[in-house]
Amino acid sequence: MKKQIITVLMILLANILIFSCVGVASTGSEAAAETEFVSIEGIEWLLSQIIRSGRSIQIDRESIGMGEIYTISFLDGRVSGIGAPNRFFGPFYPGEGYSLSIETLASTLMAAIFEPEVLKEHEYFAYLMNVTGWSLREGNLELYSSGADGNEVSLVFTPK
């Protein structure tokens, strides 16, 4: 019962944050970045690579049984996706240029039967909430973040 109440409160808080934001008009290169950001919206992205401290970790979904986990999509000011195994959602705000902010995420509270060793769900959620920027390279979405130790982390996603 307590978990259900917490989930409902998290959903309410996320909705309040989303609907309390006011859009601001943009110009110049900021407008170009916003136009490009629109090109990544409405697409489900699958995590394919993690780059931590200059070291690349390729995500081979089939060999480690990842299936439909570690996904992300952006639409109408909301980010959503699947961790391992929980679904998440929350507000996001593209800023000037290629800056991006993902606010506090709410998630379901399912117990994980399997969680890959290469990335724990709580790490994935923490990386997402620390995102500071993004880029689109060779058709892949890259989100720039930092880990708990302050080191830079890049999450590379491919379109589904």
mmCIF file of C-alpha atoms in Angstrom:
data_model
loop_
_atom_site.group_PDB
_atom_site.id
_atom_site.type_symbol
_atom_site.label_atom_id
_atom_site.label_comp_id
_atom_site.label_asym_id
_atom_site.label_seq_id
_atom_site.Cartn_x
_atom_site.Cartn_y
_atom_site.Cartn_z
ATOM 1 C CA MET A 1 0.000 0.000 0.000
ATOM 2 C CA LYS A 2 2.838 2.383 0.906
ATOM 3 C CA LYS A 3 4.545 1.752 -2.480
ATOM 4 C CA GLN A 4 1.304 2.539 -4.300
ATOM 5 C CA ILE A 5 0.929 5.833 -2.454
ATOM 6 C CA ILE A 6 4.534 6.791 -3.255
ATOM 7 C CA THR A 7 3.988 5.932 -6.939
ATOM 8 C CA VAL A 8 0.810 8.042 -7.092
ATOM 9 C CA LEU A 9 2.592 10.965 -5.413
ATOM 10 C CA MET A 10 5.520 10.701 -7.850
ATOM 11 C CA ILE A 11 3.108 10.744 -10.799
ATOM 12 C CA LEU A 12 1.290 13.772 -9.414
ATOM 13 C CA LEU A 13 4.580 15.610 -8.837
ATOM 14 C CA ALA A 14 5.745 14.835 -12.378
ATOM 15 C CA ASN A 15 2.483 16.165 -13.812
ATOM 16 C CA ILE A 16 2.685 19.343 -11.741
ATOM 17 C CA LEU A 17 6.243 19.966 -12.969
ATOM 18 C CA ILE A 18 5.262 19.356 -16.580
ATOM 19 C CA PHE A 19 2.193 21.591 -16.624
ATOM 20 C CA SER A 20 3.789 24.437 -14.667
ATOM 21 C CA CYS A 21 6.425 25.139 -17.338
ATOM 22 C CA VAL A 22 6.090 27.991 -19.800
ATOM 23 C CA GLY A 23 7.741 27.911 -23.247
ATOM 24 C CA VAL A 24 10.149 30.629 -24.335
ATOM 25 C CA ALA A 25 10.679 31.691 -27.945
ATOM 26 C CA SER A 26 14.136 31.108 -29.396
ATOM 27 C CA THR A 27 16.226 32.515 -32.231
ATOM 28 C CA GLY A 28 19.422 31.828 -34.172
ATOM 29 C CA SER A 29 21.455 28.691 -33.449
ATOM 30 C CA GLU A 30 19.192 27.878 -30.503
ATOM 31 C CA ALA A 31 16.271 27.637 -32.938
ATOM 32 C CA ALA A 32 18.360 25.371 -35.204
ATOM 33 C CA ALA A 33 19.129 23.063 -32.261
ATOM 34 C CA GLU A 34 15.458 23.010 -31.288
ATOM 35 C CA THR A 35 14.519 22.167 -34.869
ATOM 36 C CA GLU A 36 17.037 19.320 -34.829
ATOM 37 C CA PHE A 37 15.768 18.165 -31.415
ATOM 38 C CA VAL A 38 12.302 17.780 -32.917
ATOM 39 C CA SER A 39 13.846 15.207 -35.295
ATOM 40 C CA ILE A 40 14.605 12.875 -32.362
ATOM 41 C CA GLU A 41 11.169 13.217 -30.770
ATOM 42 C CA GLY A 42 8.617 10.446 -31.171
ATOM 43 C CA ILE A 43 11.320 7.818 -31.781
ATOM 44 C CA GLU A 44 12.018 4.960 -29.390
ATOM 45 C CA TRP A 45 15.776 4.804 -28.827
ATOM 46 C CA LEU A 46 17.659 1.712 -27.596
ATOM 47 C CA LEU A 47 20.829 2.055 -25.522
ATOM 48 C CA SER A 48 23.696 0.608 -27.584
ATOM 49 C CA GLN A 49 26.853 1.956 -25.957
ATOM 50 C CA ILE A 50 28.095 3.514 -22.725
ATOM 51 C CA ILE A 51 31.278 5.583 -22.713
ATOM 52 C CA ARG A 52 32.683 6.081 -19.198
ATOM 53 C CA SER A 53 36.064 7.632 -18.486
ATOM 54 C CA GLY A 54 37.012 7.233 -22.156
ATOM 55 C CA ARG A 55 36.221 3.496 -22.101
ATOM 56 C CA SER A 56 33.510 2.232 -24.439
ATOM 57 C CA ILE A 57 31.144 -0.550 -23.417
ATOM 58 C CA GLN A 58 29.147 -1.956 -26.324
ATOM 59 C CA ILE A 59 25.679 -3.238 -25.460
ATOM 60 C CA ASP A 60 24.985 -6.524 -27.238
ATOM 61 C CA ARG A 61 21.286 -6.905 -26.419
ATOM 62 C CA GLU A 62 20.954 -10.466 -27.687
ATOM 63 C CA SER A 63 23.968 -12.007 -25.954
ATOM 64 C CA ILE A 64 23.155 -10.518 -22.545
ATOM 65 C CA GLY A 65 19.397 -10.939 -22.860
ATOM 66 C CA MET A 66 18.539 -7.233 -22.728
ATOM 67 C CA GLY A 67 15.560 -7.315 -25.088
ATOM 68 C CA GLU A 68 13.336 -4.291 -24.564
ATOM 69 C CA ILE A 69 15.148 -2.639 -21.654
ATOM 70 C CA TYR A 70 17.139 0.582 -21.451
ATOM 71 C CA THR A 71 15.028 2.543 -23.911
ATOM 72 C CA ILE A 72 14.171 6.238 -24.078
ATOM 73 C CA SER A 73 11.849 8.482 -26.070
ATOM 74 C CA PHE A 74 11.017 12.179 -26.040
ATOM 75 C CA LEU A 75 7.643 13.675 -26.917
ATOM 76 C CA ASP A 76 5.728 16.820 -25.955
ATOM 77 C CA GLY A 77 8.017 17.777 -23.077
ATOM 78 C CA ARG A 78 7.993 14.279 -21.569
ATOM 79 C CA VAL A 79 10.730 11.691 -21.542
ATOM 80 C CA SER A 80 9.776 8.054 -21.056
ATOM 81 C CA GLY A 81 11.160 4.584 -21.517
ATOM 82 C CA ILE A 82 12.077 1.346 -19.837
ATOM 83 C CA GLY A 83 14.885 0.705 -17.371
ATOM 84 C CA ALA A 84 15.501 -2.847 -16.158
ATOM 85 C CA PRO A 85 12.536 -3.671 -15.760
ATOM 86 C CA ASN A 86 10.726 -0.489 -14.669
ATOM 87 C CA ARG A 87 9.022 2.020 -16.935
ATOM 88 C CA PHE A 88 9.945 5.648 -16.267
ATOM 89 C CA PHE A 89 8.725 9.095 -17.218
ATOM 90 C CA GLY A 90 9.284 12.728 -16.395
ATOM 91 C CA PRO A 91 9.722 16.194 -17.871
ATOM 92 C CA PHE A 92 12.607 17.281 -20.067
ATOM 93 C CA TYR A 93 13.729 20.734 -21.171
ATOM 94 C CA PRO A 94 15.905 21.391 -24.216
ATOM 95 C CA GLY A 95 17.947 24.502 -23.522
ATOM 96 C CA GLU A 96 20.163 26.802 -25.534
ATOM 97 C CA GLY A 97 22.105 25.087 -28.284
ATOM 98 C CA TYR A 98 22.390 21.409 -27.535
ATOM 99 C CA SER A 99 21.842 21.556 -23.801
ATOM 100 C CA LEU A 100 19.212 19.295 -22.280
ATOM 101 C CA SER A 101 17.827 18.811 -18.798
ATOM 102 C CA ILE A 102 15.861 15.790 -17.635
ATOM 103 C CA GLU A 103 14.142 16.447 -14.338
ATOM 104 C CA THR A 104 13.239 13.979 -11.588
ATOM 105 C CA LEU A 105 11.974 10.733 -13.050
ATOM 106 C CA ALA A 106 9.081 8.705 -11.723
ATOM 107 C CA SER A 107 9.025 4.963 -12.293
ATOM 108 C CA THR A 108 7.083 1.836 -11.644
ATOM 109 C CA LEU A 109 8.271 -0.293 -8.751
ATOM 110 C CA MET A 110 8.642 -3.784 -10.188
ATOM 111 C CA ALA A 111 11.262 -6.155 -8.828
ATOM 112 C CA ALA A 112 13.963 -7.102 -11.323
ATOM 113 C CA ILE A 113 14.312 -10.777 -12.164
ATOM 114 C CA PHE A 114 17.374 -9.964 -14.262
ATOM 115 C CA GLU A 115 19.531 -6.847 -14.264
ATOM 116 C CA PRO A 116 22.564 -6.680 -16.581
ATOM 117 C CA GLU A 117 25.963 -6.330 -14.913
ATOM 118 C CA VAL A 118 27.114 -3.682 -17.423
ATOM 119 C CA LEU A 119 24.523 -1.178 -16.188
ATOM 120 C CA LYS A 120 22.244 -1.261 -13.163
ATOM 121 C CA GLU A 121 18.848 0.390 -13.429
ATOM 122 C CA HIS A 122 19.559 2.937 -10.686
ATOM 123 C CA GLU A 123 22.746 3.978 -12.555
ATOM 124 C CA TYR A 124 20.759 4.415 -15.784
ATOM 125 C CA PHE A 125 18.173 6.602 -14.049
ATOM 126 C CA ALA A 126 20.923 8.644 -12.348
ATOM 127 C CA TYR A 127 22.709 9.199 -15.680
ATOM 128 C CA LEU A 128 19.442 10.366 -17.250
ATOM 129 C CA MET A 129 18.740 12.837 -14.442
ATOM 130 C CA ASN A 130 22.305 14.212 -14.815
ATOM 131 C CA VAL A 131 22.057 14.779 -18.574
ATOM 132 C CA THR A 132 23.421 18.164 -19.622
ATOM 133 C CA GLY A 133 23.512 17.873 -23.407
ATOM 134 C CA TRP A 134 22.784 15.841 -26.484
ATOM 135 C CA SER A 135 23.840 15.357 -30.098
ATOM 136 C CA LEU A 136 22.767 13.393 -33.128
ATOM 137 C CA ARG A 137 25.721 11.621 -34.802
ATOM 138 C CA GLU A 138 25.448 9.247 -37.716
ATOM 139 C CA GLY A 139 21.796 8.630 -36.871
ATOM 140 C CA ASN A 140 22.549 7.830 -33.210
ATOM 141 C CA LEU A 141 21.399 9.882 -30.241
ATOM 142 C CA GLU A 142 24.103 10.718 -27.706
ATOM 143 C CA LEU A 143 23.228 11.987 -24.240
ATOM 144 C CA TYR A 144 26.014 13.576 -22.192
ATOM 145 C CA SER A 145 25.928 13.085 -18.447
ATOM 146 C CA SER A 146 28.121 12.415 -15.430
ATOM 147 C CA GLY A 147 28.399 9.583 -12.959
ATOM 148 C CA ALA A 148 28.281 9.715 -9.178
ATOM 149 C CA ASP A 149 32.069 10.139 -9.224
ATOM 150 C CA GLY A 150 31.743 13.255 -11.408
ATOM 151 C CA ASN A 151 33.326 11.635 -14.479
ATOM 152 C CA GLU A 152 31.752 12.219 -17.865
ATOM 153 C CA VAL A 153 29.453 9.549 -19.291
ATOM 154 C CA SER A 154 27.989 9.333 -22.779
ATOM 155 C CA LEU A 155 24.957 7.193 -23.470
ATOM 156 C CA VAL A 156 24.629 6.253 -27.139
ATOM 157 C CA PHE A 157 21.225 5.174 -28.439
ATOM 158 C CA THR A 158 20.180 3.731 -31.788
ATOM 159 C CA PRO A 159 16.676 4.142 -33.181
ATOM 160 C CA LYS A 160 14.441 1.108 -32.738
#
